[in-house]
Amino acid sequence: MELKIQHKSDFFDQASWEQLYVITNYWKSDLCFYGDETSFLKHLVGKYSIWLTVSDNIEWVQQVTEKLNVCERFKDDLLATIARHMGHIRGMVENPFVHNEQKFREEHAQLEEDVVDYVKSHRSLKKQVFTITEKVVESEKLHNLLGQNNNS
């Protein structure tokens, strides 16, 4: 599934406040799901990192853990921005003449770009976690086998 940036068309200029609210709420839901995935990956990496014996593996796991933390902070910042944005939508509905509609629509387009950037980086990080996990498991198995053979 490839993400599209909708503001390349006239959608954001023509969408109703209700449509923009629904889209924003959809982004919020997606980000919460990705947050659950990140939490799971952090738990998975943390739980098994205590058994690592190869120093390169320990370093890789520390790097990926830091990337997961950065990803989580990015998601938290986006969720806070989305909450403010949803408040702006409610404000536009309640009193449309007080707010700058064009500025709001530009904010919405920027928020979509930020969400797309987050999703792309989350997917990339998830692939990195799986790749590193596979390499680490194989490396640790080999290290343990070699260690057992040397002790025999």
XYZ file of C-alpha atoms in Angstrom:
152
model
C 0.000 0.000 0.000
C 1.540 3.268 -1.110
C 0.588 6.473 0.636
C -0.558 9.367 -1.495
C -0.268 12.983 -0.615
C -3.726 14.305 -1.305
C -2.927 18.007 -1.509
C -1.376 17.501 -4.956
C -4.965 17.694 -6.151
C -7.562 20.263 -5.192
C -8.915 18.016 -2.452
C -7.748 20.139 0.481
C -9.111 23.289 -1.097
C -12.525 21.708 -1.629
C -12.951 19.267 1.260
C -15.545 19.998 3.901
C -14.550 20.411 7.533
C -16.204 17.081 8.258
C -14.081 15.350 5.597
C -10.913 16.930 6.954
C -11.872 15.902 10.486
C -12.499 12.299 9.385
C -9.143 12.160 7.587
C -7.348 13.635 10.590
C -9.023 11.152 12.917
C -7.934 8.357 10.561
C -4.325 9.582 10.832
C -4.654 9.596 14.610
C -5.915 6.014 14.595
C -3.082 4.895 12.305
C -0.471 6.595 14.475
C -1.847 4.873 17.572
C -1.571 1.519 15.783
C 2.003 2.280 14.712
C 2.715 3.269 18.302
C 1.521 -0.156 19.442
C 3.838 -1.751 16.885
C 6.756 0.348 18.093
C 6.049 -0.628 21.706
C 5.975 -4.291 20.705
C 9.261 -3.975 18.804
C 10.895 -2.185 21.738
C 9.695 -4.946 24.077
C 10.920 -7.637 21.705
C 14.343 -6.053 21.266
C 14.716 -5.300 24.971
C 13.608 -8.715 26.156
C 16.107 -10.629 24.067
C 19.014 -8.187 24.203
C 20.022 -9.426 27.666
C 21.118 -12.737 26.118
C 23.471 -11.194 23.576
C 27.146 -12.057 23.800
C 28.663 -10.673 20.576
C 29.692 -7.022 20.998
C 28.659 -6.031 17.435
C 25.196 -7.435 18.115
C 24.917 -5.452 21.330
C 25.872 -2.283 19.456
C 23.344 -2.969 16.668
C 20.592 -3.547 19.203
C 21.471 -0.330 21.044
C 21.325 1.600 17.766
C 17.981 0.148 16.756
C 16.614 0.783 20.262
C 17.573 4.451 19.963
C 15.913 4.626 16.534
C 12.751 3.111 18.026
C 12.827 5.771 20.757
C 13.195 8.537 18.153
C 10.329 7.038 16.149
C 8.174 6.976 19.270
C 8.932 10.644 20.042
C 8.111 11.588 16.428
C 4.773 9.774 16.753
C 4.015 11.469 20.080
C 4.750 14.890 18.571
C 2.494 14.120 15.613
C -0.330 12.985 17.892
C -0.064 16.256 19.830
C -0.146 18.208 16.558
C -3.153 16.196 15.398
C -4.994 16.927 18.654
C -4.387 20.669 18.156
C -5.400 20.395 14.519
C -8.662 18.657 15.405
C -9.309 21.504 17.829
C -8.725 23.952 14.982
C -11.257 22.067 12.847
C -13.824 22.308 15.640
C -13.045 26.020 15.869
C -13.555 26.458 12.131
C -16.926 24.727 12.332
C -18.072 26.737 15.354
C -16.862 30.120 14.133
C -15.547 30.061 10.562
C -15.114 33.835 10.295
C -12.607 34.106 13.143
C -10.021 31.721 11.668
C -7.843 31.955 8.562
C -9.176 29.167 6.366
C -6.280 29.182 3.886
C -3.698 28.987 6.674
C -5.638 26.108 8.212
C -5.736 24.184 4.920
C -1.987 24.703 4.488
C -1.503 23.395 8.039
C -3.580 20.350 7.121
C -1.488 19.684 4.008
C 1.738 19.983 6.038
C 0.350 17.630 8.668
C -0.398 15.063 5.987
C 3.188 15.322 4.708
C 4.453 14.810 8.258
C 2.244 11.740 8.730
C 3.445 10.292 5.414
C 7.071 10.908 6.471
C 6.426 9.174 9.790
C 4.797 6.156 8.143
C 7.692 5.789 5.709
C 10.287 6.002 8.473
C 8.295 3.597 10.675
C 8.124 1.033 7.871
C 11.825 1.407 7.155
C 12.674 1.026 10.834
C 10.484 -2.053 11.136
C 12.371 -3.635 8.229
C 15.660 -2.738 9.938
C 14.505 -4.370 13.172
C 13.574 -7.567 11.350
C 16.835 -7.617 9.375
C 18.976 -6.942 12.430
C 17.048 -9.500 14.473
C 17.676 -12.133 11.836
C 21.400 -11.292 11.653
C 21.772 -11.168 15.428
C 20.016 -14.504 15.960
C 22.201 -16.221 13.349
C 25.365 -14.587 14.696
C 24.557 -15.540 18.290
C 23.750 -19.125 17.263
C 27.079 -19.385 15.466
C 28.939 -17.794 18.379
C 27.311 -20.179 20.848
C 28.034 -23.208 18.647
C 31.668 -22.210 18.241
C 31.919 -21.576 21.973
C 30.456 -25.000 22.785
C 32.777 -26.733 20.323
C 35.799 -25.029 21.873
C 34.724 -26.074 25.373
C 34.289 -29.754 24.406
